[in-house]
Amino acid sequence: MATTADLKNGMCIEFNGKTFCVVEFQHVKPGKGPAFVRTKLKNLENGRTIDNTFTAGERIEPVRVERRPYQYLYEDDMGCQFMHQETFEQISIDKNLIENADLMAEGQIVEVMFHTEKDMVLSAELPPIIETTVTYTEPGVKGDTASTNSLKPATIETGATVKVPLFIQTGERIRVDARTREYYERIK
């Protein structure tokens, strides 16, 4: 058993009979009254985020999770299909368990998180930065430069829409932050 003093971002815990991942936490010591820990927890079974306050020193139950690399194959009515890189085992994951699933391209490697005791899939995470091609964006107007902080919508090869600077053209390769869906840089 662990206590709230052991909380870290990314740690998985059992709370109210469900598995949660700690998104962020803050230890608060008010001038009056006992200390407490404010947390933001993400439910790994349905993807919802909740706020919870623990009293300082409260016992929590950590969960052992294992991250395994899987390759994204395709999507069908059963969910998203993935294949393990070494064993070639195929699994299906509900699209709701994958954050920013529309940024996933076929053949992309993602990390799938498993509950080790129950051997069940909890979630899948894309790499922090993904490389993609812009399939359509409005052409830039003469006078638009890199110094202007204006953004325009661009459709990428997976069909998702992201905001890019005005100088990006159709057909260019770019990097996108998969966590925030923001333009990162142009690939030269």
XYZ file of N, CA, C and O in Angstrom:
752
model
N 0.834 -1.194 0.000
C 0.000 0.000 0.000
C 0.871 1.246 0.000
O 1.903 1.297 0.636
N 0.425 2.237 -0.694
C 1.132 3.511 -0.761
C 0.234 4.582 -0.139
O -0.935 4.336 0.166
N 0.789 5.776 0.021
C 0.003 6.894 0.532
C -0.009 8.007 -0.507
O 0.664 7.915 -1.532
N -0.723 9.075 -0.203
C -0.801 10.195 -1.125
C 0.556 10.871 -1.308
O 0.760 11.581 -2.292
N 1.494 10.660 -0.399
C 2.841 11.224 -0.538
C 3.593 10.577 -1.706
O 4.558 11.140 -2.222
N 3.154 9.399 -2.119
C 3.815 8.669 -3.214
C 3.233 8.997 -4.587
O 3.699 8.459 -5.592
N 2.203 9.854 -4.654
C 1.575 10.183 -5.939
C 2.558 10.858 -6.891
O 3.350 11.700 -6.483
N 2.480 10.472 -8.161
C 3.281 11.076 -9.233
C 2.395 11.188 -10.464
O 1.463 10.411 -10.623
N 2.726 12.127 -11.340
C 2.007 12.227 -12.611
C 2.250 10.958 -13.415
O 3.380 10.487 -13.505
N 1.206 10.398 -13.982
C 1.331 9.178 -14.779
C 1.151 7.903 -13.984
O 1.059 6.822 -14.556
N 1.100 8.003 -12.647
C 0.927 6.821 -11.797
C -0.499 6.297 -11.929
O -1.445 7.068 -12.027
N -0.663 4.979 -11.955
C -1.989 4.382 -12.043
C -2.401 3.867 -10.668
O -1.605 3.221 -9.978
N -3.655 4.175 -10.282
C -4.160 3.758 -8.977
C -5.538 3.136 -9.130
O -6.233 3.366 -10.105
N -5.921 2.336 -8.132
C -7.269 1.770 -8.050
C -8.059 2.699 -7.138
O -7.647 2.995 -6.020
N -9.195 3.236 -7.646
C -9.993 4.186 -6.880
C -11.461 3.918 -7.174
O -11.856 3.878 -8.345
N -12.243 3.676 -6.137
C -13.677 3.363 -6.280
C -13.908 2.166 -7.205
O -14.848 2.153 -8.000
N -13.026 1.184 -7.157
C -13.187 -0.031 -7.948
C -12.806 0.090 -9.408
O -12.994 -0.832 -10.178
N -12.260 1.245 -9.806
C -11.860 1.456 -11.198
C -10.386 1.863 -11.254
O -9.808 2.281 -10.269
N -9.788 1.734 -12.423
C -8.386 2.082 -12.608
C -8.288 3.501 -13.149
O -8.893 3.830 -14.160
N -7.500 4.327 -12.455
C -7.305 5.722 -12.833
C -5.828 6.018 -13.005
O -4.982 5.392 -12.363
N -5.534 6.998 -13.848
C -4.173 7.490 -14.042
C -4.133 8.920 -13.498
O -5.030 9.714 -13.778
N -3.097 9.247 -12.724
C -2.967 10.584 -12.159
C -2.477 11.523 -13.263
O -1.372 11.372 -13.770
N -3.323 12.485 -13.650
C -2.958 13.460 -14.674
C -2.131 14.568 -14.034
O -1.098 14.961 -14.544
N -2.598 15.076 -12.901
C -1.832 16.067 -12.157
C -2.269 16.036 -10.708
O -3.363 15.582 -10.379
N -1.382 16.495 -9.821
C -1.708 16.540 -8.403
C -1.036 17.761 -7.786
O -0.066 18.290 -8.312
N -1.595 18.202 -6.671
C -1.039 19.356 -5.967
C -1.235 19.142 -4.481
O -2.360 18.945 -4.009
N -0.128 19.184 -3.720
C -0.185 19.060 -2.272
C -0.475 20.444 -1.697
O 0.234 21.395 -1.988
N -1.539 20.570 -0.897
C -1.952 21.865 -0.358
C -1.893 21.812 1.161
O -2.453 20.905 1.778
N -1.210 22.782 1.752
C -1.128 22.905 3.212
C -1.727 24.255 3.588
O -1.056 25.275 3.583
N -3.033 24.265 3.874
C -3.646 25.541 4.235
C -3.168 26.014 5.604
O -2.658 25.226 6.400
N -3.345 27.295 5.888
C -2.931 27.822 7.185
C -3.754 27.254 8.321
O -3.287 27.127 9.443
N -4.966 26.882 8.026
C -5.873 26.354 9.045
C -6.423 25.026 8.553
O -6.854 24.905 7.418
N -6.388 24.000 9.357
C -6.926 22.711 8.963
C -5.834 21.771 8.459
O -4.669 22.150 8.310
N -6.217 20.524 8.185
C -5.221 19.531 7.748
C -4.814 19.711 6.291
O -5.540 20.289 5.484
N -3.654 19.175 5.941
C -3.160 19.218 4.555
C -3.984 18.249 3.705
O -4.553 17.276 4.207
N -4.044 18.520 2.403
C -4.753 17.637 1.492
C -4.062 17.646 0.138
O -3.200 18.486 -0.135
N -4.434 16.695 -0.704
C -3.856 16.567 -2.042
C -4.986 16.660 -3.056
O -5.901 15.837 -3.057
N -4.925 17.689 -3.925
C -5.885 17.852 -5.017
C -5.360 17.078 -6.210
O -4.211 17.243 -6.599
N -6.203 16.277 -6.830
C -5.763 15.479 -7.976
C -6.750 15.598 -9.128
O -7.932 15.882 -8.927
N -6.215 15.389 -10.316
C -7.039 15.232 -11.521
C -6.741 13.816 -11.997
O -5.590 13.480 -12.298
N -7.774 12.974 -12.038
C -7.614 11.562 -12.362
C -8.342 11.231 -13.662
O -9.477 11.666 -13.870
N -7.692 10.448 -14.510
C -8.309 10.016 -15.766
C -8.699 8.553 -15.640
O -7.861 7.697 -15.360
N -9.981 8.283 -15.845
C -10.487 6.921 -15.808
C -9.984 6.195 -17.052
O -10.286 6.600 -18.170
N -9.214 5.124 -16.861
C -8.625 4.427 -18.001
C -9.597 3.464 -18.674
O -9.288 2.921 -19.727
N -10.775 3.264 -18.095
C -11.758 2.368 -18.695
C -12.686 3.098 -19.657
O -13.176 2.524 -20.609
N -12.939 4.402 -19.392
C -13.835 5.136 -20.293
C -13.256 6.468 -20.762
O -13.869 7.154 -21.566
N -12.090 6.878 -20.254
C -11.425 8.079 -20.735
C -11.863 9.374 -20.074
O -11.340 10.430 -20.389
N -12.811 9.336 -19.145
C -13.283 10.555 -18.481
C -12.289 11.016 -17.427
O -11.623 10.219 -16.793
N -12.247 12.332 -17.223
C -11.359 12.916 -16.219
C -12.196 13.468 -15.070
O -13.200 14.144 -15.295
N -11.763 13.163 -13.830
C -12.466 13.666 -12.656
C -11.475 14.380 -11.742
O -10.267 14.141 -11.802
N -11.996 15.270 -10.897
C -11.190 15.916 -9.866
C -11.515 15.243 -8.543
O -12.685 14.953 -8.257
N -10.493 14.971 -7.723
C -10.715 14.367 -6.417
C -9.726 14.950 -5.424
O -8.596 15.288 -5.785
N -10.155 15.060 -4.176
C -9.296 15.560 -3.113
C -9.097 14.457 -2.085
O -10.062 13.897 -1.570
N -7.835 14.124 -1.817
C -7.474 13.145 -0.798
C -6.933 13.899 0.404
O -6.253 14.914 0.244
N -7.174 13.398 1.609
C -6.509 13.987 2.765
C -5.053 13.511 2.741
O -4.760 12.407 2.282
N -4.141 14.346 3.239
C -2.715 13.991 3.220
C -2.491 12.730 4.046
O -3.026 12.576 5.143
N -1.722 11.807 3.502
C -1.403 10.563 4.192
C -2.421 9.455 3.969
O -2.243 8.343 4.456
N -3.496 9.720 3.217
C -4.509 8.702 2.936
C -3.889 7.583 2.108
O -3.056 7.811 1.239
N -4.321 6.373 2.374
C -3.781 5.218 1.650
C -4.409 5.129 0.264
O -5.609 5.307 0.093
N -3.563 4.836 -0.725
C -4.029 4.607 -2.093
C -3.485 3.267 -2.555
O -2.483 2.776 -2.016
N -4.157 2.684 -3.508
C -3.722 1.380 -4.014
C -3.147 1.523 -5.416
O -3.877 1.728 -6.377
N -1.804 1.463 -5.544
C -1.205 1.569 -6.887
C -1.488 0.318 -7.713
O -1.657 -0.768 -7.181
N -1.548 0.497 -9.020
C -1.814 -0.594 -9.953
C -0.589 -0.756 -10.842
O -0.046 0.229 -11.348
N -0.158 -1.996 -11.017
C 0.969 -2.245 -11.922
C 0.460 -2.263 -13.345
O -0.469 -2.997 -13.682
N 1.069 -1.438 -14.169
C 0.712 -1.397 -15.581
C 1.963 -1.670 -16.406
O 3.078 -1.438 -15.957
N 1.740 -2.172 -17.586
C 2.844 -2.485 -18.492
C 2.551 -1.819 -19.831
O 1.428 -1.860 -20.314
N 3.555 -1.185 -20.397
C 3.409 -0.544 -21.712
C 4.080 -1.421 -22.756
O 5.235 -1.790 -22.594
N 3.323 -1.722 -23.812
C 3.858 -2.574 -24.876
C 3.674 -1.875 -26.221
O 2.639 -1.259 -26.463
N 4.679 -1.972 -27.109
C 4.541 -1.328 -28.424
C 3.666 -2.162 -29.363
O 3.855 -3.363 -29.507
N 2.695 -1.503 -29.964
C 1.826 -2.139 -30.938
C 1.768 -1.279 -32.188
O 1.923 -0.068 -32.111
N 1.539 -1.922 -33.330
C 1.430 -1.204 -34.597
C -0.045 -1.103 -34.963
O -0.782 -2.086 -34.922
N -0.469 0.129 -35.317
C -1.857 0.350 -35.725
C -2.055 -0.209 -37.129
O -1.309 0.112 -38.043
N -3.078 -1.065 -37.304
C -3.343 -1.682 -38.600
C -4.488 -0.988 -39.336
O -4.295 -0.459 -40.423
N -5.677 -1.005 -38.754
C -6.855 -0.417 -39.403
C -7.967 -0.271 -38.372
O -7.868 -0.751 -37.253
N -9.049 0.375 -38.807
C -10.227 0.536 -37.951
C -11.413 -0.135 -38.624
O -11.602 -0.021 -39.828
N -12.189 -0.870 -37.829
C -13.414 -1.479 -38.336
C -14.518 -1.287 -37.300
O -14.342 -0.532 -36.347
N -15.653 -1.992 -37.463
C -16.766 -1.809 -36.531
C -16.473 -2.367 -35.136
O -17.175 -2.048 -34.183
N -15.431 -3.172 -34.975
C -15.042 -3.723 -33.676
C -14.147 -2.749 -32.896
O -13.937 -2.918 -31.721
N -13.582 -1.774 -33.574
C -12.660 -0.826 -32.947
C -11.405 -0.690 -33.783
O -11.392 -0.998 -34.969
N -10.337 -0.245 -33.142
C -9.055 -0.096 -33.828
C -8.246 -1.378 -33.632
O -8.135 -1.891 -32.520
N -7.682 -1.890 -34.712
C -6.935 -3.147 -34.677
C -5.437 -2.851 -34.584
O -4.911 -2.033 -35.338
N -4.767 -3.529 -33.649
C -3.333 -3.353 -33.419
C -2.636 -4.701 -33.445
O -3.244 -5.728 -33.144
N -1.337 -4.682 -33.789
C -0.533 -5.903 -33.813
C 0.739 -5.688 -33.002
O 1.409 -4.666 -33.155
N 1.054 -6.653 -32.118
C 2.290 -6.594 -31.334
C 3.473 -6.784 -32.273
O 3.427 -7.608 -33.184
N 4.522 -6.020 -32.068
C 5.669 -6.008 -32.977
C 6.482 -7.299 -32.967
O 7.076 -7.656 -33.977
N 6.527 -8.020 -31.839
C 7.372 -9.210 -31.760
C 6.575 -10.502 -31.857
O 7.011 -11.461 -32.490
N 5.400 -10.549 -31.218
C 4.625 -11.793 -31.193
C 3.589 -11.862 -32.310
O 3.000 -12.919 -32.520
N 3.336 -10.743 -32.996
C 2.336 -10.639 -34.066
C 0.913 -10.926 -33.578
O 0.025 -11.214 -34.370
N 0.699 -10.858 -32.260
C -0.632 -11.001 -31.676
C -1.451 -9.764 -32.026
O -0.941 -8.647 -31.977
N -2.716 -9.948 -32.398
C -3.562 -8.820 -32.756
C -4.618 -8.587 -31.681
O -5.172 -9.547 -31.142
N -4.856 -7.310 -31.369
C -5.874 -6.947 -30.389
C -6.749 -5.840 -30.971
O -6.341 -5.133 -31.887
N -7.944 -5.719 -30.407
C -8.869 -4.667 -30.810
C -9.072 -3.740 -29.613
O -9.278 -4.201 -28.497
N -8.993 -2.424 -29.857
C -9.164 -1.440 -28.793
C -10.266 -0.478 -29.216
O -10.281 0.002 -30.351
N -11.173 -0.188 -28.275
C -12.243 0.769 -28.531
C -11.624 2.140 -28.813
O -10.708 2.572 -28.124
N -12.130 2.814 -29.829
C -11.575 4.108 -30.242
C -11.662 5.156 -29.126
O -10.855 6.067 -29.059
N -12.626 5.027 -28.209
C -12.779 5.974 -27.104
C -11.630 5.896 -26.104
O -11.422 6.826 -25.335
N -10.887 4.788 -26.079
C -9.766 4.636 -25.156
C -8.473 5.250 -25.695
O -7.460 5.246 -25.018
N -8.520 5.786 -26.918
C -7.327 6.346 -27.548
C -7.521 7.849 -27.697
O -8.422 8.301 -28.395
N -6.669 8.616 -27.014
C -6.761 10.064 -27.108
C -6.231 10.521 -28.463
O -5.184 10.072 -28.912
N -6.959 11.400 -29.132
C -6.613 11.910 -30.464
C -6.425 10.777 -31.474
O -5.472 10.762 -32.247
N -7.355 9.834 -31.475
C -7.271 8.671 -32.365
C -7.293 9.058 -33.833
O -6.759 8.339 -34.672
N -7.876 10.216 -34.160
C -7.939 10.615 -35.563
C -6.579 11.037 -36.120
O -6.424 11.211 -37.318
N -5.564 11.174 -35.268
C -4.213 11.502 -35.737
C -3.398 10.249 -36.083
O -2.300 10.350 -36.609
N -3.951 9.053 -35.801
C -3.227 7.803 -36.045
C -3.232 7.433 -37.513
O -4.287 7.389 -38.137
N -2.046 7.154 -38.034
C -1.923 6.700 -39.423
C -1.648 5.196 -39.422
O -1.069 4.665 -38.471
N -2.050 4.514 -40.487
C -1.794 3.078 -40.585
C -0.298 2.813 -40.522
O 0.484 3.507 -41.149
N 0.081 1.802 -39.731
C 1.479 1.437 -39.591
C 2.191 2.163 -38.466
O 3.342 1.877 -38.173
N 1.512 3.098 -37.807
C 2.136 3.872 -36.732
C 2.273 3.026 -35.467
O 1.411 2.223 -35.148
N 3.379 3.217 -34.755
C 3.631 2.503 -33.510
C 3.050 3.314 -32.357
O 3.316 4.507 -32.239
N 2.238 2.667 -31.514
C 1.666 3.310 -30.336
C 1.996 2.454 -29.104
O 2.310 1.273 -29.240
N 1.926 3.062 -27.927
C 2.134 2.322 -26.687
C 0.780 1.950 -26.114
O -0.052 2.815 -25.862
N 0.559 0.656 -25.923
C -0.685 0.176 -25.344
C -0.412 -0.165 -23.885
O 0.534 -0.879 -23.574
N -1.259 0.373 -22.985
C -1.087 0.171 -21.556
C -1.986 -0.979 -21.102
O -3.183 -0.974 -21.368
N -1.377 -1.984 -20.428
C -2.092 -3.153 -19.935
C -2.093 -3.170 -18.416
O -1.086 -2.840 -17.791
N -3.214 -3.582 -17.820
C -3.309 -3.845 -16.387
C -2.666 -5.218 -16.203
O -3.183 -6.216 -16.719
N -1.530 -5.320 -15.496
C -0.781 -6.575 -15.459
C -1.504 -7.693 -14.713
O -1.382 -8.854 -15.087
N -2.254 -7.364 -13.650
C -2.928 -8.415 -12.892
C -4.145 -8.961 -13.629
O -4.406 -10.155 -13.623
N -4.906 -8.090 -14.282
C -6.105 -8.520 -15.008
C -5.804 -8.824 -16.474
O -6.647 -9.374 -17.170
N -4.620 -8.443 -16.965
C -4.198 -8.583 -18.353
C -5.262 -8.026 -19.317
O -5.686 -8.680 -20.267
N -5.702 -6.794 -19.011
C -6.669 -6.130 -19.876
C -6.120 -4.809 -20.372
O -5.290 -4.190 -19.722
N -6.566 -4.405 -21.556
C -6.112 -3.157 -22.161
C -6.747 -1.986 -21.429
O -7.959 -1.963 -21.220
N -5.922 -1.007 -21.029
C -6.430 0.190 -20.372
C -6.546 1.350 -21.348
O -7.548 2.042 -21.380
N -5.493 1.591 -22.123
C -5.521 2.695 -23.086
C -4.382 2.528 -24.082
O -3.526 1.665 -23.922
N -4.378 3.397 -25.075
C -3.298 3.432 -26.063
C -2.867 4.881 -26.213
O -3.710 5.773 -26.244
N -1.562 5.112 -26.283
C -1.034 6.467 -26.398
C -0.196 6.599 -27.660
O 0.665 5.773 -27.939
N -0.455 7.670 -28.401
C 0.349 7.981 -29.570
C 1.688 8.540 -29.103
O 1.790 9.042 -27.992
N 2.717 8.488 -29.957
C 3.964 9.144 -29.598
C 3.722 10.648 -29.426
O 2.781 11.186 -30.028
N 4.537 11.351 -28.631
C 4.292 12.773 -28.401
C 4.292 13.605 -29.682
O 3.480 14.502 -29.836
N 5.195 13.320 -30.603
C 5.286 14.064 -31.862
C 5.101 13.085 -33.020
O 5.777 12.062 -33.081
N 4.166 13.410 -33.930
C 3.954 12.547 -35.094
C 4.289 13.316 -36.370
O 4.147 14.530 -36.413
N 4.758 12.585 -37.378
C 5.055 13.180 -38.678
C 3.914 12.841 -39.626
O 3.442 11.703 -39.661
N 3.494 13.828 -40.400
C 2.368 13.630 -41.308
C 2.494 14.561 -42.508
O 3.345 15.455 -42.514
N 1.657 14.356 -43.501
C 1.644 15.183 -44.697
C 0.349 15.989 -44.748
O -0.720 15.460 -44.459
N 0.455 17.246 -45.137
C -0.723 18.098 -45.302
C -1.357 17.743 -46.644
O -0.719 17.853 -47.686
N -2.618 17.291 -46.626
C -3.292 16.923 -47.875
C -4.073 18.090 -48.456
O -4.286 18.143 -49.664
N -4.532 19.018 -47.601
C -5.209 20.193 -48.128
C -5.126 21.341 -47.139
O -5.310 21.162 -45.945
N -4.822 22.512 -47.646
C -4.913 23.751 -46.884
C -5.067 24.891 -47.887
O -4.639 24.776 -49.030
N -5.688 25.959 -47.454
C -5.851 27.120 -48.317
C -4.466 27.682 -48.638
O -3.592 27.696 -47.781
N -4.233 28.156 -49.861
C -2.927 28.735 -50.179
C -2.689 30.023 -49.393
O -3.628 30.740 -49.060
N -1.408 30.270 -49.083
C -1.045 31.488 -48.361
C -1.161 32.702 -49.271
O -0.994 32.616 -50.484
N -1.450 33.826 -48.673
C -1.589 35.077 -49.422
C -0.246 35.796 -49.412
O 0.500 35.726 -48.440
N 0.077 36.495 -50.499
C 1.335 37.210 -50.585
C 1.421 38.213 -49.425
O 0.483 38.952 -49.151
N 2.561 38.207 -48.760
C 2.753 39.085 -47.616
C 2.659 38.325 -46.298
O 3.061 38.829 -45.262
N 2.130 37.094 -46.327
C 2.104 36.277 -45.115
C 3.516 35.774 -44.848
O 4.159 35.199 -45.715
N 4.005 35.995 -43.664
C 5.355 35.563 -43.313
C 5.321 34.710 -42.063
O 4.297 34.608 -41.394
N 6.476 34.167 -41.739
C 6.579 33.318 -40.557
C 6.429 34.120 -39.273
O 6.135 33.570 -38.224
N 6.615 35.426 -39.351
C 6.554 36.233 -38.133
C 5.122 36.513 -37.687
O 4.897 36.863 -36.547
N 4.155 36.365 -38.578
C 2.769 36.568 -38.147
C 2.313 35.326 -37.399
O 2.615 34.204 -37.791
N 1.601 35.539 -36.335
C 1.164 34.408 -35.515
C -0.226 33.924 -35.903
O -0.950 33.406 -35.077
N -0.602 34.117 -37.141
C -1.903 33.663 -37.622
C -1.817 32.191 -38.004
O -0.811 31.725 -38.532
N -2.912 31.472 -37.742
C -2.984 30.055 -38.082
C -4.166 29.821 -39.010
O -5.133 30.574 -39.001
N -4.061 28.762 -39.820
C -5.149 28.375 -40.715
C -5.375 26.877 -40.559
O -4.467 26.138 -40.168
N -6.589 26.386 -40.850
C -6.842 24.951 -40.748
C -6.179 24.193 -41.899
O -6.106 24.692 -43.015
N -5.702 22.997 -41.583
C -5.106 22.136 -42.600
C -5.568 20.707 -42.350
O -5.607 20.250 -41.208
N -5.908 19.996 -43.424
C -6.288 18.593 -43.330
C -5.030 17.762 -43.556
O -4.286 18.003 -44.504
N -4.782 16.785 -42.657
C -3.596 15.933 -42.796
C -4.016 14.581 -43.367
O -5.205 14.314 -43.532
N -3.038 13.716 -43.651
C -3.302 12.464 -44.356
C -4.250 11.519 -43.629
O -4.853 10.651 -44.260
N -4.442 11.659 -42.322
C -5.371 10.792 -41.598
C -6.799 11.305 -41.659
O -7.711 10.648 -41.184
N -6.986 12.517 -42.213
C -8.312 13.112 -42.293
C -8.595 14.095 -41.173
O -9.612 14.781 -41.179
N -7.706 14.179 -40.186
C -7.884 15.112 -39.074
C -7.535 16.529 -39.520
O -6.803 16.723 -40.492
N -8.059 17.511 -38.799
C -7.765 18.909 -39.091
C -6.955 19.501 -37.944
O -7.322 19.342 -36.781
N -5.847 20.158 -38.281
C -5.001 20.839 -37.295
C -4.759 22.263 -37.772
O -4.908 22.564 -38.952
N -4.373 23.127 -36.858
C -4.059 24.513 -37.202
C -2.566 24.607 -37.514
O -1.736 24.105 -36.761
N -2.232 25.254 -38.642
C -0.845 25.409 -39.067
C -0.593 26.885 -39.399
O -1.530 27.631 -39.672
N 0.677 27.305 -39.407
C 0.986 28.684 -39.812
C 0.626 28.933 -41.278
O 0.487 27.999 -42.068
N 0.506 30.183 -41.640
C 0.067 30.562 -42.987
C 1.019 30.131 -44.094
O 0.599 29.952 -45.238
N 2.306 29.941 -43.797
C 3.270 29.605 -44.843
C 3.267 28.128 -45.226
O 3.903 27.735 -46.189
N 2.549 27.269 -44.514
C 2.484 25.838 -44.829
C 1.575 25.641 -46.047
O 0.485 26.194 -46.114
N 2.037 24.819 -47.003
C 1.300 24.572 -48.238
C 0.860 23.103 -48.316
O 1.403 22.249 -47.625
N -0.067 22.811 -49.204
C -0.518 21.444 -49.448
C 0.662 20.598 -49.935
O 1.436 21.042 -50.769
N 0.793 19.391 -49.406
C 1.864 18.478 -49.816
C 3.090 18.529 -48.924
O 3.966 17.673 -49.036
N 3.193 19.484 -48.018
C 4.369 19.584 -47.145
C 4.254 18.598 -45.995
O 3.171 18.267 -45.541
N 5.431 18.133 -45.525
C 5.496 17.241 -44.364
C 5.693 18.113 -43.119
O 6.520 19.014 -43.116
N 4.904 17.818 -42.087
C 4.998 18.580 -40.842
C 5.017 17.629 -39.654
O 4.695 16.444 -39.794
N 5.408 18.161 -38.500
C 5.322 17.435 -37.239
C 4.213 18.085 -36.420
O 4.102 19.298 -36.373
N 3.402 17.233 -35.759
C 2.286 17.703 -34.946
C 2.425 17.102 -33.554
O 2.768 15.924 -33.406
N 2.179 17.913 -32.520
C 2.179 17.435 -31.139
C 0.875 16.665 -30.940
O -0.206 17.246 -30.998
N 0.962 15.358 -30.704
C -0.231 14.512 -30.614
C -1.013 14.747 -29.328
O -2.188 14.406 -29.253
N -0.391 15.318 -28.313
C -1.102 15.560 -27.049
C -1.986 16.793 -27.134
O -3.084 16.818 -26.611
N -1.505 17.841 -27.823
C -2.236 19.110 -27.884
C -2.825 19.395 -29.264
O -3.544 20.373 -29.413
N -2.491 18.576 -30.264
C -2.938 18.745 -31.656
C -2.417 20.044 -32.263
O -3.012 20.592 -33.168
N -1.297 20.546 -31.785
C -0.731 21.789 -32.294
C 0.403 21.504 -33.268
O 1.129 20.521 -33.130
N 0.556 22.413 -34.228
C 1.668 22.366 -35.175
C 2.966 22.456 -34.388
O 3.099 23.267 -33.466
N 3.963 21.630 -34.742
C 5.245 21.624 -34.042
C 6.328 22.239 -34.924
O 6.986 23.170 -34.532
N 6.519 21.660 -36.126
C 7.504 22.215 -37.063
C 7.307 21.614 -38.443
O 6.652 20.611 -38.623
N 7.936 22.271 -39.427
C 7.926 21.776 -40.808
C 9.142 20.883 -40.976
O 10.232 21.192 -40.511
N 8.977 19.765 -41.697
C 10.090 18.856 -41.989
C 10.731 19.301 -43.289
O 10.064 19.415 -44.301
N 12.031 19.551 -43.252
C 12.730 20.027 -44.442
C 13.333 18.898 -45.207
O 13.675 17.891 -44.743
